[in-house]
CSV table of C-alpha atoms and ligand atoms in Angstrom, one decimal:
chain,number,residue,atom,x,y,z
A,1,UNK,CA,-15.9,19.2,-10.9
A,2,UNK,CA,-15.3,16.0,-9.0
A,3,UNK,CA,-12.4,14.0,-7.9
A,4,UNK,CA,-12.3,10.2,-7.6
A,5,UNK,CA,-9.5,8.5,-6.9
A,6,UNK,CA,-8.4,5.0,-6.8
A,7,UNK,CA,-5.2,3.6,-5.1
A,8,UNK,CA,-3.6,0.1,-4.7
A,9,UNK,CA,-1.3,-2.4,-5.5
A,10,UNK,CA,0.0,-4.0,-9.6
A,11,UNK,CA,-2.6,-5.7,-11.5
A,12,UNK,CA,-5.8,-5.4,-9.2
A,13,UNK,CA,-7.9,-3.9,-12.1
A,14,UNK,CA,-7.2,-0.7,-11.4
A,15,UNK,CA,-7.3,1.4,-14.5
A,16,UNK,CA,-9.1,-1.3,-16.3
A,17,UNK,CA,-12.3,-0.9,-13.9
A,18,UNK,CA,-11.6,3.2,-14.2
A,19,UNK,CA,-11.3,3.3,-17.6
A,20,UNK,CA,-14.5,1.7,-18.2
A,21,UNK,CA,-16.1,3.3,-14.8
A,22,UNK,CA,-15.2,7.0,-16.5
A,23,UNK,CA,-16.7,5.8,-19.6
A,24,UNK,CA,-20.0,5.3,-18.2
A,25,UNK,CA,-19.7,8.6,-15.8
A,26,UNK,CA,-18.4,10.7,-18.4
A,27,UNK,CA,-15.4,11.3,-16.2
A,28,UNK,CA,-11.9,11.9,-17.5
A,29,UNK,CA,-9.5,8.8,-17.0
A,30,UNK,CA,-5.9,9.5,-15.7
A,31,UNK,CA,-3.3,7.2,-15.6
A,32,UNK,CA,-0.3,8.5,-12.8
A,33,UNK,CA,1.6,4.9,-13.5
A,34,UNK,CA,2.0,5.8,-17.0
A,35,UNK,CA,3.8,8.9,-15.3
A,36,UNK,CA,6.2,7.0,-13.8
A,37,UNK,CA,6.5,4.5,-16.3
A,38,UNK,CA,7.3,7.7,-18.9
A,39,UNK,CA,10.3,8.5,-16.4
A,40,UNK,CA,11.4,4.6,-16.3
A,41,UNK,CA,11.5,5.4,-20.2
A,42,UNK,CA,13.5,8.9,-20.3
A,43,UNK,CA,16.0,7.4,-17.8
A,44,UNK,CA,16.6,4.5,-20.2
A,45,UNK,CA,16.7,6.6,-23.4
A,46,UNK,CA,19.6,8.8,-21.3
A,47,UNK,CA,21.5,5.9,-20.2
A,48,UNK,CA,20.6,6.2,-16.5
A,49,UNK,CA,20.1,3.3,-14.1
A,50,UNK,CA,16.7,3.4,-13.1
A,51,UNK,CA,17.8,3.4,-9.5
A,52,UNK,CA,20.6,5.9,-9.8
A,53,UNK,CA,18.8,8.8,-8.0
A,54,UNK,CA,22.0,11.1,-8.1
A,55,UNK,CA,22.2,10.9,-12.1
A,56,UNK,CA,18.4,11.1,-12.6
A,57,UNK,CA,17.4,13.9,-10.4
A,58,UNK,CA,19.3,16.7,-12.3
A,59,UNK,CA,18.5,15.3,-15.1
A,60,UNK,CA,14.4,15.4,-15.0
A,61,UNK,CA,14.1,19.1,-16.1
A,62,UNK,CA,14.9,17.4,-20.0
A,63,UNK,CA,11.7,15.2,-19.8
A,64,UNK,CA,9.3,16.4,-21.1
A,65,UNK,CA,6.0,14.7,-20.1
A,66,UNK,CA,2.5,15.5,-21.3
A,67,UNK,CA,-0.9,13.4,-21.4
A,68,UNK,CA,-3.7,14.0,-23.7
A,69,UNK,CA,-6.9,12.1,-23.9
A,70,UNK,CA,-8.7,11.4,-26.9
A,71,UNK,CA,-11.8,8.9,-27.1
A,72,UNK,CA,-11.4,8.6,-23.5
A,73,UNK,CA,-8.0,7.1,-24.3
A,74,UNK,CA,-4.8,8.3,-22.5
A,75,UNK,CA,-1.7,8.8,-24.4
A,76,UNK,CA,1.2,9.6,-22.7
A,77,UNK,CA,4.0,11.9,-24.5
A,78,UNK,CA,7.9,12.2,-23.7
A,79,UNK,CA,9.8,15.0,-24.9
A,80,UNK,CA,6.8,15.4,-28.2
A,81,UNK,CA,7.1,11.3,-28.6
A,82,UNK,CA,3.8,9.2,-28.1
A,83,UNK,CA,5.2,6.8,-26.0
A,84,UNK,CA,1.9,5.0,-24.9
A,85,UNK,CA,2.8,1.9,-26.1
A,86,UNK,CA,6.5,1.4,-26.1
A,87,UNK,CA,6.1,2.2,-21.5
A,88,UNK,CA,3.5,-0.9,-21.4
A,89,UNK,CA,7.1,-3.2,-22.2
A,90,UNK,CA,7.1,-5.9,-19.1
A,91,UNK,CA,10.4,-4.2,-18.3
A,92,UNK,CA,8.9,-0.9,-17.7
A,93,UNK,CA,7.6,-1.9,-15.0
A,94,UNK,CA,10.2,-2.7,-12.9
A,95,UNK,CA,11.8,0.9,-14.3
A,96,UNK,CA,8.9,2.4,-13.1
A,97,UNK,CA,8.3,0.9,-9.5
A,98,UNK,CA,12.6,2.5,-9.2
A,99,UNK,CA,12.0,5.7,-10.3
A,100,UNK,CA,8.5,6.2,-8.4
A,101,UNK,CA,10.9,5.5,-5.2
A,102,UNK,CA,12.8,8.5,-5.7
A,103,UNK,CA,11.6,11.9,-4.3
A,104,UNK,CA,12.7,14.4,-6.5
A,105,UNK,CA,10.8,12.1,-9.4
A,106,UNK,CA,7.7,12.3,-7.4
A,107,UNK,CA,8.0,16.2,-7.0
A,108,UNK,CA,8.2,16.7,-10.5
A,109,UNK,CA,5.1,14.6,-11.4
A,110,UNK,CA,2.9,15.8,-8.5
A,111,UNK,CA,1.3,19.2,-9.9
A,112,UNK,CA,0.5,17.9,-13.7
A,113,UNK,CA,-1.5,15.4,-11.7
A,114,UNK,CA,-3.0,17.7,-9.5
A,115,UNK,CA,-3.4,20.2,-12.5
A,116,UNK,CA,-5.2,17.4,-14.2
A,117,UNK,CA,-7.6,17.4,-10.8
A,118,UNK,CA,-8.1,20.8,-11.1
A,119,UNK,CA,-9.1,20.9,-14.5
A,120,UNK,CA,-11.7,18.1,-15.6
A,121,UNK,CA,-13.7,16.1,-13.2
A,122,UNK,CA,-11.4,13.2,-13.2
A,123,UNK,CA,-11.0,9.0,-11.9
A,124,UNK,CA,-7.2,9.3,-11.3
A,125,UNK,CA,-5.3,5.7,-10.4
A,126,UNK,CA,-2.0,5.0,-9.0
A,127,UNK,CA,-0.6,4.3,-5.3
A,128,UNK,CA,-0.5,7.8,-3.5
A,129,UNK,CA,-3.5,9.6,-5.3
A,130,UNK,CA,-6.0,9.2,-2.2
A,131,UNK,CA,-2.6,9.9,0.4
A,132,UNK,CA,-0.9,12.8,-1.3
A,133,UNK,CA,-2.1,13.9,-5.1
A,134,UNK,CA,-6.1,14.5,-4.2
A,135,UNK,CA,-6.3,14.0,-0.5
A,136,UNK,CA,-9.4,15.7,-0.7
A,137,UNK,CA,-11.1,13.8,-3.1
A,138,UNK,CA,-14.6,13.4,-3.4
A,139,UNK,CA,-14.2,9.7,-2.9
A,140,UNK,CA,-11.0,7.4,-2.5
A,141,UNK,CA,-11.1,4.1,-3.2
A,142,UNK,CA,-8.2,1.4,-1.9
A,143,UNK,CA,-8.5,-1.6,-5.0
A,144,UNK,CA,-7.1,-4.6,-3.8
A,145,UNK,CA,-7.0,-8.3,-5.1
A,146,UNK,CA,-5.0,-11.7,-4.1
A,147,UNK,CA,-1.2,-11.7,-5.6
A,148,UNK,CA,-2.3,-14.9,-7.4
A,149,UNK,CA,-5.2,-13.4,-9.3
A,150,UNK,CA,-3.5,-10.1,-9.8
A,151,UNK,CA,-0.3,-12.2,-11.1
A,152,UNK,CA,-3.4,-13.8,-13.8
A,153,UNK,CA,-4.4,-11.1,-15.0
A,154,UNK,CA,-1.3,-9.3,-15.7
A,155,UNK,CA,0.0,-12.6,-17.5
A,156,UNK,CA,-2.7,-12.4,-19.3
A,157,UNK,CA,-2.2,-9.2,-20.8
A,158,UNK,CA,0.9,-9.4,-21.9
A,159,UNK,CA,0.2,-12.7,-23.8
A,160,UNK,CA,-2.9,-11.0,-25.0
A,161,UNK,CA,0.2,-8.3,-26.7
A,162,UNK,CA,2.2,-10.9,-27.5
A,163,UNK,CA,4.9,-10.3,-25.1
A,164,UNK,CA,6.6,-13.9,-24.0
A,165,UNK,CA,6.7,-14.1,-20.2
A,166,UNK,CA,6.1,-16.7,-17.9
A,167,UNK,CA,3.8,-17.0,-15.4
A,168,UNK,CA,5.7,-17.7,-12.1
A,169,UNK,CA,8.0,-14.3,-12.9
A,170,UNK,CA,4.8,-12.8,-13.6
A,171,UNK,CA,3.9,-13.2,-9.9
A,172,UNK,CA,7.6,-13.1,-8.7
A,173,UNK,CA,7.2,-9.5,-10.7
A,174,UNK,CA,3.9,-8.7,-8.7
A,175,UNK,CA,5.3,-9.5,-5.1
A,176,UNK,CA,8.6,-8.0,-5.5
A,177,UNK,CA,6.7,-4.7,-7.0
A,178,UNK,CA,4.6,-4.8,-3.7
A,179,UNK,CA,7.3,-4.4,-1.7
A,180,UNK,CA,8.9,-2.1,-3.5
A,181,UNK,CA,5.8,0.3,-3.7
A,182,UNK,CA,4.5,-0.5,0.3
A,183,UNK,CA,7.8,-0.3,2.0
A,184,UNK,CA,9.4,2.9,0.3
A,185,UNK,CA,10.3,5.9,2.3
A,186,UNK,CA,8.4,8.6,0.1
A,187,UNK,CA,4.6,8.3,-0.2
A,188,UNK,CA,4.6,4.5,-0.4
A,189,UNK,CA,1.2,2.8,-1.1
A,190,UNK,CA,-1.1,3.0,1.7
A,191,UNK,CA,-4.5,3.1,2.4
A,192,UNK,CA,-5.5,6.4,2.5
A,193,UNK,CA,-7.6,7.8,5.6
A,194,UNK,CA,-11.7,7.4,5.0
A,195,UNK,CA,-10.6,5.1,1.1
A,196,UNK,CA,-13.0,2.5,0.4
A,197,UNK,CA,-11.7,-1.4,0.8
A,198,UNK,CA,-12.6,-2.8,-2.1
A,199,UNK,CA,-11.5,-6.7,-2.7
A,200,UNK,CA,-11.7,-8.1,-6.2
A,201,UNK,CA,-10.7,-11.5,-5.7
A,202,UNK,CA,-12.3,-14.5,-8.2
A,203,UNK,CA,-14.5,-11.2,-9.5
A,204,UNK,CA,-15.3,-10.9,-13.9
A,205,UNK,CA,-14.1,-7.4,-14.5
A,206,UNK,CA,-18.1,-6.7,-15.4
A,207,UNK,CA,-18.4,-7.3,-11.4
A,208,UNK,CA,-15.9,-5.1,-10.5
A,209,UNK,CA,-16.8,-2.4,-12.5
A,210,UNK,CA,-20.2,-2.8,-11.1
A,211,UNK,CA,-19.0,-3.0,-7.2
A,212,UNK,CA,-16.6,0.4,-8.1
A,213,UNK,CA,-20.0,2.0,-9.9
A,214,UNK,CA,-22.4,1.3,-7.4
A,215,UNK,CA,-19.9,2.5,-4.6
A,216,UNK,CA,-19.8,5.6,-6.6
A,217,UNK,CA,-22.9,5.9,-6.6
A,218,UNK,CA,-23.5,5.9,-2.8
A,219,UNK,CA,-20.4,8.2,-1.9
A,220,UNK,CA,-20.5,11.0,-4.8
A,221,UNK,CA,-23.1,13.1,-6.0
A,222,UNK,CA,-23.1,13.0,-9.8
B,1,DC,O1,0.1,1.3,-12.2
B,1,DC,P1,1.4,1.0,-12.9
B,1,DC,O2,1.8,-0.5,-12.8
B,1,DC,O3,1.5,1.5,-14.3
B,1,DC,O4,2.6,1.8,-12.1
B,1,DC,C1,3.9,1.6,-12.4
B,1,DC,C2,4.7,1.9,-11.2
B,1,DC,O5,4.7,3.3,-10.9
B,1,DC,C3,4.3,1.2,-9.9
B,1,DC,O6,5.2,0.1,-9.6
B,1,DC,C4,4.4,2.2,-8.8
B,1,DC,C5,4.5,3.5,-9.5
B,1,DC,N1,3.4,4.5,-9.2
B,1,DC,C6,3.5,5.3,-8.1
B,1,DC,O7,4.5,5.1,-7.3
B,1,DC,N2,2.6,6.2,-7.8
B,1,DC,C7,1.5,6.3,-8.6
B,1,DC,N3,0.6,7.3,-8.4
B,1,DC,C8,1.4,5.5,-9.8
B,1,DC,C9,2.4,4.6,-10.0
């Protein structure tokens, strides 16, 4: 069983590069935003603010959250519903970044990942998987790009879905999300102790999944 993990801020490539990384290694891919995204979700569906701690907290033992992965693709479930799709809404996001502040929201998601760990050799992405899900990872990588090119590429997603934003609250989006996800109290983004540095800036994708392989290669034995 090995562990990989990958950590850093919105939009630097993260679970594209893993995704296509565990496709070539043969590695399950997980998600942990989609996690958090899932909870953005069930505290809309209840009528909850996402930043109204007091009314989610008691509130999470109702959401139901699974993952399953079939072809290599995650889908993430809430309460039985595939909801893969509908937590990828440019509002989600934001939902998301507010619930992922909240302690007892990251308690709750903390042992499915680390189940997850346990059970299949796994790349797992998100902020805090190096610091606190898989500290003991076989190798930790800290992903990081420019705001600018991160801003790009998320843009370009959503347009690529048909979803009409515009680029400067794109980036607006991206910065205030970097903030939010550095500066919070409970396991806030951070590079985690012996993580990788990798910078992504002006890179194709091809060349970042190539920089990410070939670090893998060096650090983990396969
Ligand atoms: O990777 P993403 O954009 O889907 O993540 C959505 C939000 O969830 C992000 O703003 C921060 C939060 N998150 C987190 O706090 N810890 C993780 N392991 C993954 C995501």
């Amino acid at each position: 069983m090995i562990s990989i993990a990958i950590d850093g801020p919105s939009g630097a490539g993260k679970s594209t590069i893993a995704r296509a990384v565990a496709k070539e290694l043969g590695l399950t891919y997980v998600d942990t935003g989609a996690l958090y995204r899932a909870i953005g979700l069930f505290a809309k569906r209840s009528g909850i603010c996402d930043t109204d701690e007091k009314a989610l907290g008691p509130r999470l033992k109702e959401a139901e959250i699974s993952i399953s992965h079939k072809g290599g693709a995650q889908r993430v479930f809430l309460c039985g519903e595939d909801v893969s799709e509908e937590i990828r809404r440019p509002e989600m996001s934001m939902a998301a970044s507010n619930v992922s502040a909240m302690p007892p929201v990251r308690a709750f998601l903390l042992e499915l990942q680390r189940e997850m760990a346990r059970r299949h050799s796994v790349i797992m992405d998100g902020r805090d998987i190096g610091t606190v899900v898989i500290p003991g990872a076989d190798l930790k990588i800290f992903l990081t790009a420019s705001p600018e090119d991160r801003a790009k590429r998320r843009y370009k997603e959503f347009i690529a879905r048909g979803e009409k934003v515009e680029p400067e609250a794109v980036l607006r989006d991206i910065i205030k999300r970097d903030h939010n996800d550095s500066t919070r109290a409970e396991s806030p983004l951070r590079r985690a102790p012996g993580a990788v540095l990798l910078d992504t800036t002006g890179n194709t994708l091809d060349e970042s999944v190539e920089l990410v392989l070939k670090t893998i290669k060096e650090y983990v034995e396969l």
